Amino acid sequence: AQKVTQAQTEISVVEKEDVTLDCVYETRDTTYYLFWYKQPPSGELVFLIRRNSFDEQNEISGRYSWNFQKSTSSFNFTITASQVVDSAVYFCALSALDNYGQNFVFGPGTRLSVLP
Amino acid sequence: GAVVSQHPSWVICKSGTSVKIECRSLDFQATTMFWYRQFPKQSLMLMATSNEGSKATYEQGVEKDKFLINHASLTLSTLTVTSAHPEDSSFYICSATRQGGYRSNQPQHFGDGTRLSIL
């Protein structure tokens, strides 16, 4: 069975602080995809990143960075110098590599509030 | 721009009404589309997998007679909530898989969601 855990239900930070959102996953598959999505108050899902299980390289995109560690089954997301516009719910998700990664399992989400 | 269009974005209707939600892939053919439901302050839960030209596959606990799915073409899937009741009020999101999409960073494209409120 696949499962995604995001232990932090809600986080509040002050603008310009760095914040890390945790994601721990469980899967019996040896190959899989991991994702992060942002859901602002308007509701749409904004794709942030996909990482496949073969690639453990960390990634940086602007103020965003991701730390993938297979040894601990974690795929954490860090926002550097947070801004008010970063306030949203962030979902970590897992999908199997078979069926072209169609079967998504979402974590419960972390609600991030960035205060001015 | 959006590659998956979902309509309507917001519906308010009376209890007992049936509501149809459309999900369209705009610039690609999608043999498979997915329907998710999200209750307030909760995560997205997969309801069903919609396959073009065949019956949908429903997740455990989802009533197929309550949530009718039709995927009559490669670009359109519809979800009809029949005889809706207040407990069906939720945010419904569809997604579509672009053929060959596993090669890209986004194997699935999500619609913007439909907020359904049953009075």
PDB file of C-alpha atoms in Angstrom:
ATOM      1  CA  ALA A   1       0.000   0.000   0.000  1.00  0.00           C
ATOM      2  CA  GLN A   2       1.102   3.532  -0.677  1.00  0.00           C
ATOM      3  CA  LYS A   3       0.915   6.272   1.911  1.00  0.00           C
ATOM      4  CA  VAL A   4       2.112   9.841   2.235  1.00  0.00           C
ATOM      5  CA  THR A   5       2.488  11.548   5.594  1.00  0.00           C
ATOM      6  CA  GLN A   6       2.855  15.264   6.134  1.00  0.00           C
ATOM      7  CA  ALA A   7       3.212  15.570   9.874  1.00  0.00           C
ATOM      8  CA  GLN A   8       2.881  19.353   9.960  1.00  0.00           C
ATOM      9  CA  THR A   9      -0.781  20.273   9.709  1.00  0.00           C
ATOM     10  CA  GLU A  10      -0.234  24.020   9.901  1.00  0.00           C
ATOM     11  CA  ILE A  11       2.837  26.236   9.952  1.00  0.00           C
ATOM     12  CA  SER A  12       3.026  29.965  10.500  1.00  0.00           C
ATOM     13  CA  VAL A  13       6.131  31.966   9.764  1.00  0.00           C
ATOM     14  CA  VAL A  14       6.963  35.609   9.424  1.00  0.00           C
ATOM     15  CA  GLU A  15       7.886  36.915   6.025  1.00  0.00           C
ATOM     16  CA  LYS A  16      11.520  36.354   5.012  1.00  0.00           C
ATOM     17  CA  GLU A  17      11.900  33.339   7.271  1.00  0.00           C
ATOM     18  CA  ASP A  18      12.914  30.002   5.788  1.00  0.00           C
ATOM     19  CA  VAL A  19      10.477  27.139   6.222  1.00  0.00           C
ATOM     20  CA  THR A  20      10.710  23.409   5.556  1.00  0.00           C
ATOM     21  CA  LEU A  21       7.694  21.248   4.863  1.00  0.00           C
ATOM     22  CA  ASP A  22       8.167  17.587   5.647  1.00  0.00           C
ATOM     23  CA  CYS A  23       6.979  14.648   3.568  1.00  0.00           C
ATOM     24  CA  VAL A  24       7.467  10.976   4.390  1.00  0.00           C
ATOM     25  CA  TYR A  25       6.178   8.285   2.105  1.00  0.00           C
ATOM     26  CA  GLU A  26       5.606   4.539   2.106  1.00  0.00           C
ATOM     27  CA  THR A  27       5.565   2.323  -0.920  1.00  0.00           C
ATOM     28  CA  ARG A  28       6.453  -1.221  -1.842  1.00  0.00           C
ATOM     29  CA  ASP A  29       7.305  -0.166  -5.364  1.00  0.00           C
ATOM     30  CA  THR A  30      10.972   0.112  -6.211  1.00  0.00           C
ATOM     31  CA  THR A  31      10.247   2.764  -8.805  1.00  0.00           C
ATOM     32  CA  TYR A  32       7.868   5.653  -8.230  1.00  0.00           C
ATOM     33  CA  TYR A  33       7.308   9.386  -8.628  1.00  0.00           C
ATOM     34  CA  LEU A  34       7.105  12.017  -5.925  1.00  0.00           C
ATOM     35  CA  PHE A  35       5.435  15.389  -6.370  1.00  0.00           C
ATOM     36  CA  TRP A  36       4.769  18.638  -4.606  1.00  0.00           C
ATOM     37  CA  TYR A  37       1.724  20.739  -5.390  1.00  0.00           C
ATOM     38  CA  LYS A  38       0.624  24.114  -4.069  1.00  0.00           C
ATOM     39  CA  GLN A  39      -3.067  24.840  -3.537  1.00  0.00           C
ATOM     40  CA  PRO A  40      -3.764  28.549  -2.993  1.00  0.00           C
ATOM     41  CA  PRO A  41      -7.099  29.687  -1.509  1.00  0.00           C
ATOM     42  CA  SER A  42      -8.617  29.797  -4.994  1.00  0.00           C
ATOM     43  CA  GLY A  43      -8.365  25.999  -5.037  1.00  0.00           C
ATOM     44  CA  GLU A  44      -6.436  25.101  -8.164  1.00  0.00           C
ATOM     45  CA  LEU A  45      -3.470  22.788  -7.873  1.00  0.00           C
ATOM     46  CA  VAL A  46      -0.175  24.308  -8.938  1.00  0.00           C
ATOM     47  CA  PHE A  47       2.472  21.804  -9.944  1.00  0.00           C
ATOM     48  CA  LEU A  48       5.844  22.460  -8.306  1.00  0.00           C
ATOM     49  CA  ILE A  49       8.053  19.464  -8.923  1.00  0.00           C
ATOM     50  CA  ARG A  50       8.213  15.823  -9.903  1.00  0.00           C
ATOM     51  CA  ARG A  51      11.055  13.574  -8.873  1.00  0.00           C
ATOM     52  CA  ASN A  52      11.443   9.940  -9.873  1.00  0.00           C
ATOM     53  CA  SER A  53      12.864   7.407  -7.489  1.00  0.00           C
ATOM     54  CA  PHE A  54      15.987   6.933  -9.594  1.00  0.00           C
ATOM     55  CA  ASP A  55      17.074  10.480  -9.087  1.00  0.00           C
ATOM     56  CA  GLU A  56      18.112  11.424  -5.568  1.00  0.00           C
ATOM     57  CA  GLN A  57      19.697  14.691  -6.555  1.00  0.00           C
ATOM     58  CA  ASN A  58      18.426  17.634  -4.622  1.00  0.00           C
ATOM     59  CA  GLU A  59      16.887  20.397  -6.660  1.00  0.00           C
ATOM     60  CA  ILE A  60      16.756  24.147  -6.334  1.00  0.00           C
ATOM     61  CA  SER A  61      14.399  26.405  -8.227  1.00  0.00           C
ATOM     62  CA  GLY A  62      14.577  30.005  -7.154  1.00  0.00           C
ATOM     63  CA  ARG A  63      13.495  30.203  -3.537  1.00  0.00           C
ATOM     64  CA  TYR A  64      12.328  26.595  -3.579  1.00  0.00           C
ATOM     65  CA  SER A  65      14.488  23.563  -2.879  1.00  0.00           C
ATOM     66  CA  TRP A  66      13.788  19.907  -2.387  1.00  0.00           C
ATOM     67  CA  ASN A  67      15.684  17.261  -0.443  1.00  0.00           C
ATOM     68  CA  PHE A  68      14.989  13.696  -1.518  1.00  0.00           C
ATOM     69  CA  GLN A  69      16.393  10.946   0.701  1.00  0.00           C
ATOM     70  CA  LYS A  70      15.414   7.380  -0.158  1.00  0.00           C
ATOM     71  CA  SER A  71      17.118   6.067   2.975  1.00  0.00           C
ATOM     72  CA  THR A  72      14.555   7.828   5.137  1.00  0.00           C
ATOM     73  CA  SER A  73      11.737   7.824   2.552  1.00  0.00           C
ATOM     74  CA  SER A  74      11.502  11.570   2.759  1.00  0.00           C
ATOM     75  CA  PHE A  75      11.016  14.320   0.206  1.00  0.00           C
ATOM     76  CA  ASN A  76      11.156  17.604   2.077  1.00  0.00           C
ATOM     77  CA  PHE A  77      10.442  21.009   0.609  1.00  0.00           C
ATOM     78  CA  THR A  78      12.118  24.222   1.733  1.00  0.00           C
ATOM     79  CA  ILE A  79      11.048  27.757   0.928  1.00  0.00           C
ATOM     80  CA  THR A  80      13.785  30.293   1.484  1.00  0.00           C
ATOM     81  CA  ALA A  81      12.952  33.884   2.381  1.00  0.00           C
ATOM     82  CA  SER A  82       9.226  33.177   2.477  1.00  0.00           C
ATOM     83  CA  GLN A  83       6.741  35.688   1.101  1.00  0.00           C
ATOM     84  CA  VAL A  84       3.085  36.327   1.844  1.00  0.00           C
ATOM     85  CA  VAL A  85       2.196  34.933  -1.596  1.00  0.00           C
ATOM     86  CA  ASP A  86       3.591  31.582  -0.470  1.00  0.00           C
ATOM     87  CA  SER A  87       0.617  31.192   1.873  1.00  0.00           C
ATOM     88  CA  ALA A  88      -1.241  28.105   0.678  1.00  0.00           C
ATOM     89  CA  VAL A  89      -1.769  24.436   1.358  1.00  0.00           C
ATOM     90  CA  TYR A  90       1.067  22.303   0.088  1.00  0.00           C
ATOM     91  CA  PHE A  91       0.551  18.671  -0.855  1.00  0.00           C
ATOM     92  CA  CYS A  92       3.140  15.983  -1.277  1.00  0.00           C
ATOM     93  CA  ALA A  93       2.037  13.137  -3.535  1.00  0.00           C
ATOM     94  CA  LEU A  94       3.264   9.732  -4.615  1.00  0.00           C
ATOM     95  CA  SER A  95       2.526   7.731  -7.709  1.00  0.00           C
ATOM     96  CA  ALA A  96       3.631   4.392  -9.066  1.00  0.00           C
ATOM     97  CA  LEU A  97       5.810   4.334 -12.129  1.00  0.00           C
ATOM     98  CA  ASP A  98       3.639   1.759 -13.823  1.00  0.00           C
ATOM     99  CA  ASN A  99       0.655   2.994 -15.788  1.00  0.00           C
ATOM    100  CA  TYR A 100       2.779   6.029 -16.482  1.00  0.00           C
ATOM    101  CA  GLY A 101       2.458   7.286 -12.933  1.00  0.00           C
ATOM    102  CA  GLN A 102      -1.275   7.687 -13.004  1.00  0.00           C
ATOM    103  CA  ASN A 103      -2.279   6.461  -9.573  1.00  0.00           C
ATOM    104  CA  PHE A 104      -1.775   9.448  -7.280  1.00  0.00           C
ATOM    105  CA  VAL A 105      -1.829   9.278  -3.494  1.00  0.00           C
ATOM    106  CA  PHE A 106      -1.837  12.665  -1.814  1.00  0.00           C
ATOM    107  CA  GLY A 107      -0.604  13.501   1.654  1.00  0.00           C
ATOM    108  CA  PRO A 108      -2.930  15.338   4.042  1.00  0.00           C
ATOM    109  CA  GLY A 109      -1.353  18.669   3.214  1.00  0.00           C
ATOM    110  CA  THR A 110       0.413  21.366   5.208  1.00  0.00           C
ATOM    111  CA  ARG A 111      -1.223  24.768   5.513  1.00  0.00           C
ATOM    112  CA  LEU A 112       1.453  27.444   5.387  1.00  0.00           C
ATOM    113  CA  SER A 113       0.678  30.947   6.555  1.00  0.00           C
ATOM    114  CA  VAL A 114       3.293  33.595   5.905  1.00  0.00           C
ATOM    115  CA  LEU A 115       2.639  36.674   7.977  1.00  0.00           C
ATOM    116  CA  PRO A 116       3.788  40.130   6.886  1.00  0.00           C
TER     117      PRO A 116
ATOM    118  CA  GLY B   1      -2.300  28.202 -20.139  1.00  0.00           C
ATOM    119  CA  ALA B   2      -4.648  25.569 -18.788  1.00  0.00           C
ATOM    120  CA  VAL B   3      -4.529  22.241 -20.535  1.00  0.00           C
ATOM    121  CA  VAL B   4      -7.456  20.779 -18.603  1.00  0.00           C
ATOM    122  CA  SER B   5     -10.651  22.770 -18.369  1.00  0.00           C
ATOM    123  CA  GLN B   6     -13.244  22.043 -15.721  1.00  0.00           C
ATOM    124  CA  HIS B   7     -16.745  23.498 -15.790  1.00  0.00           C
ATOM    125  CA  PRO B   8     -18.511  24.891 -13.891  1.00  0.00           C
ATOM    126  CA  SER B   9     -16.139  26.325 -11.314  1.00  0.00           C
ATOM    127  CA  TRP B  10     -18.892  26.903  -8.758  1.00  0.00           C
ATOM    128  CA  VAL B  11     -22.349  25.391  -8.326  1.00  0.00           C
ATOM    129  CA  ILE B  12     -24.982  26.094  -5.711  1.00  0.00           C
ATOM    130  CA  CYS B  13     -28.179  24.091  -5.920  1.00  0.00           C
ATOM    131  CA  LYS B  14     -31.012  22.648  -3.916  1.00  0.00           C
ATOM    132  CA  SER B  15     -30.986  19.235  -2.301  1.00  0.00           C
ATOM    133  CA  GLY B  16     -32.277  16.546  -4.654  1.00  0.00           C
ATOM    134  CA  THR B  17     -30.887  18.191  -7.781  1.00  0.00           C
ATOM    135  CA  SER B  18     -28.514  16.372 -10.114  1.00  0.00           C
ATOM    136  CA  VAL B  19     -25.360  18.261 -11.054  1.00  0.00           C
ATOM    137  CA  LYS B  20     -23.070  17.597 -14.003  1.00  0.00           C
ATOM    138  CA  ILE B  21     -19.410  18.606 -13.989  1.00  0.00           C
ATOM    139  CA  GLU B  22     -17.350  18.548 -17.178  1.00  0.00           C
ATOM    140  CA  CYS B  23     -13.648  17.920 -17.547  1.00  0.00           C
ATOM    141  CA  ARG B  24     -12.026  18.614 -20.903  1.00  0.00           C
ATOM    142  CA  SER B  25      -8.489  18.108 -22.093  1.00  0.00           C
ATOM    143  CA  LEU B  26      -7.856  21.094 -24.315  1.00  0.00           C
ATOM    144  CA  ASP B  27      -4.907  20.247 -26.514  1.00  0.00           C
ATOM    145  CA  PHE B  28      -4.388  16.542 -26.081  1.00  0.00           C
ATOM    146  CA  GLN B  29      -6.286  13.298 -26.055  1.00  0.00           C
ATOM    147  CA  ALA B  30      -6.790  11.661 -22.700  1.00  0.00           C
ATOM    148  CA  THR B  31      -7.720   8.010 -22.607  1.00  0.00           C
ATOM    149  CA  THR B  32      -7.790   8.200 -18.838  1.00  0.00           C
ATOM    150  CA  MET B  33      -9.123  10.906 -16.585  1.00  0.00           C
ATOM    151  CA  PHE B  34      -9.436  10.940 -12.821  1.00  0.00           C
ATOM    152  CA  TRP B  35     -11.962  12.444 -10.453  1.00  0.00           C
ATOM    153  CA  TYR B  36     -10.965  13.562  -6.972  1.00  0.00           C
ATOM    154  CA  ARG B  37     -12.996  14.937  -4.091  1.00  0.00           C
ATOM    155  CA  GLN B  38     -11.671  17.286  -1.458  1.00  0.00           C
ATOM    156  CA  PHE B  39     -13.623  18.119   1.681  1.00  0.00           C
ATOM    157  CA  PRO B  40     -12.759  21.344   3.537  1.00  0.00           C
ATOM    158  CA  LYS B  41      -9.330  21.287   5.114  1.00  0.00           C
ATOM    159  CA  GLN B  42      -8.730  17.766   3.887  1.00  0.00           C
ATOM    160  CA  SER B  43      -6.640  16.170   1.200  1.00  0.00           C
ATOM    161  CA  LEU B  44      -7.652  15.055  -2.264  1.00  0.00           C
ATOM    162  CA  MET B  45      -9.149  11.596  -2.404  1.00  0.00           C
ATOM    163  CA  LEU B  46      -9.426   9.675  -5.633  1.00  0.00           C
ATOM    164  CA  MET B  47     -13.051   8.829  -6.389  1.00  0.00           C
ATOM    165  CA  ALA B  48     -12.804   7.069  -9.708  1.00  0.00           C
ATOM    166  CA  THR B  49     -10.787   6.471 -12.829  1.00  0.00           C
ATOM    167  CA  SER B  50     -12.591   7.340 -16.029  1.00  0.00           C
ATOM    168  CA  ASN B  51     -11.653   5.341 -19.119  1.00  0.00           C
ATOM    169  CA  GLU B  52     -12.681   6.433 -22.587  1.00  0.00           C
ATOM    170  CA  GLY B  53     -15.184   4.041 -24.073  1.00  0.00           C
ATOM    171  CA  SER B  54     -15.536   1.830 -21.038  1.00  0.00           C
ATOM    172  CA  LYS B  55     -16.932   1.842 -17.530  1.00  0.00           C
ATOM    173  CA  ALA B  56     -15.276   3.878 -14.841  1.00  0.00           C
ATOM    174  CA  THR B  57     -13.397   2.222 -12.015  1.00  0.00           C
ATOM    175  CA  TYR B  58     -14.564   3.436  -8.626  1.00  0.00           C
ATOM    176  CA  GLU B  59     -12.563   3.531  -5.435  1.00  0.00           C
ATOM    177  CA  GLN B  60     -13.804   1.662  -2.417  1.00  0.00           C
ATOM    178  CA  GLY B  61     -16.606   3.480  -0.655  1.00  0.00           C
ATOM    179  CA  VAL B  62     -17.644   5.609  -3.636  1.00  0.00           C
ATOM    180  CA  GLU B  63     -21.191   4.920  -4.811  1.00  0.00           C
ATOM    181  CA  LYS B  64     -21.188   4.422  -8.559  1.00  0.00           C
ATOM    182  CA  ASP B  65     -24.934   4.983  -8.786  1.00  0.00           C
ATOM    183  CA  LYS B  66     -24.536   8.282  -6.983  1.00  0.00           C
ATOM    184  CA  PHE B  67     -21.566   9.563  -8.955  1.00  0.00           C
ATOM    185  CA  LEU B  68     -22.108   8.777 -12.614  1.00  0.00           C
ATOM    186  CA  ILE B  69     -19.078   9.072 -14.843  1.00  0.00           C
ATOM    187  CA  ASN B  70     -19.183   9.210 -18.615  1.00  0.00           C
ATOM    188  CA  HIS B  71     -16.060   9.376 -20.772  1.00  0.00           C
ATOM    189  CA  ALA B  72     -17.584   9.379 -24.221  1.00  0.00           C
ATOM    190  CA  SER B  73     -14.697  11.004 -26.070  1.00  0.00           C
ATOM    191  CA  LEU B  74     -10.947  11.329 -25.764  1.00  0.00           C
ATOM    192  CA  THR B  75     -11.263  14.917 -24.580  1.00  0.00           C
ATOM    193  CA  LEU B  76     -14.284  14.892 -22.303  1.00  0.00           C
ATOM    194  CA  SER B  77     -15.266  13.181 -19.081  1.00  0.00           C
ATOM    195  CA  THR B  78     -18.329  14.131 -17.074  1.00  0.00           C
ATOM    196  CA  LEU B  79     -19.183  13.501 -13.438  1.00  0.00           C
ATOM    197  CA  THR B  80     -22.861  13.687 -12.503  1.00  0.00           C
ATOM    198  CA  VAL B  81     -23.774  13.879  -8.851  1.00  0.00           C
ATOM    199  CA  THR B  82     -27.273  12.457  -8.777  1.00  0.00           C
ATOM    200  CA  SER B  83     -29.872  13.565  -6.235  1.00  0.00           C
ATOM    201  CA  ALA B  84     -27.275  15.636  -4.441  1.00  0.00           C
ATOM    202  CA  HIS B  85     -27.533  16.184  -0.711  1.00  0.00           C
ATOM    203  CA  PRO B  86     -25.706  18.608   1.598  1.00  0.00           C
ATOM    204  CA  GLU B  87     -23.149  15.934   2.490  1.00  0.00           C
ATOM    205  CA  ASP B  88     -22.105  15.871  -1.179  1.00  0.00           C
ATOM    206  CA  SER B  89     -20.941  19.471  -0.883  1.00  0.00           C
ATOM    207  CA  SER B  90     -17.256  19.390  -1.671  1.00  0.00           C
ATOM    208  CA  PHE B  91     -14.534  20.498  -4.056  1.00  0.00           C
ATOM    209  CA  TYR B  92     -14.313  18.173  -7.055  1.00  0.00           C
ATOM    210  CA  ILE B  93     -11.146  18.117  -9.165  1.00  0.00           C
ATOM    211  CA  CYS B  94     -10.471  16.210 -12.349  1.00  0.00           C
ATOM    212  CA  SER B  95      -7.173  15.349 -13.929  1.00  0.00           C
ATOM    213  CA  ALA B  96      -6.125  13.965 -17.266  1.00  0.00           C
ATOM    214  CA  THR B  97      -3.091  12.065 -18.394  1.00  0.00           C
ATOM    215  CA  ARG B  98      -1.437  13.201 -21.587  1.00  0.00           C
ATOM    216  CA  GLN B  99      -0.382  10.240 -23.700  1.00  0.00           C
ATOM    217  CA  GLY B 100       3.346   9.941 -23.385  1.00  0.00           C
ATOM    218  CA  GLY B 101       3.110  12.342 -20.498  1.00  0.00           C
ATOM    219  CA  TYR B 102       5.256  10.176 -18.316  1.00  0.00           C
ATOM    220  CA  ARG B 103       8.185  11.532 -20.271  1.00  0.00           C
ATOM    221  CA  SER B 104       7.435  15.032 -19.059  1.00  0.00           C
ATOM    222  CA  ASN B 105       7.491  16.495 -15.599  1.00  0.00           C
ATOM    223  CA  GLN B 106       3.718  16.520 -15.481  1.00  0.00           C
ATOM    224  CA  PRO B 107       2.187  13.161 -16.248  1.00  0.00           C
ATOM    225  CA  GLN B 108      -1.122  14.482 -14.970  1.00  0.00           C
ATOM    226  CA  HIS B 109      -2.770  17.836 -15.540  1.00  0.00           C
ATOM    227  CA  PHE B 110      -5.385  19.003 -13.083  1.00  0.00           C
ATOM    228  CA  GLY B 111      -8.464  21.072 -13.714  1.00  0.00           C
ATOM    229  CA  ASP B 112      -9.134  24.103 -11.551  1.00  0.00           C
ATOM    230  CA  GLY B 113     -11.847  22.315  -9.621  1.00  0.00           C
ATOM    231  CA  THR B 114     -15.580  22.698  -9.069  1.00  0.00           C
ATOM    232  CA  ARG B 115     -16.896  23.917  -5.765  1.00  0.00           C
ATOM    233  CA  LEU B 116     -20.262  22.236  -5.186  1.00  0.00           C
ATOM    234  CA  SER B 117     -22.589  23.539  -2.491  1.00  0.00           C
ATOM    235  CA  ILE B 118     -25.874  21.757  -1.857  1.00  0.00           C
ATOM    236  CA  LEU B 119     -28.440  23.694   0.157  1.00  0.00           C
TER     237      LEU B 119
END
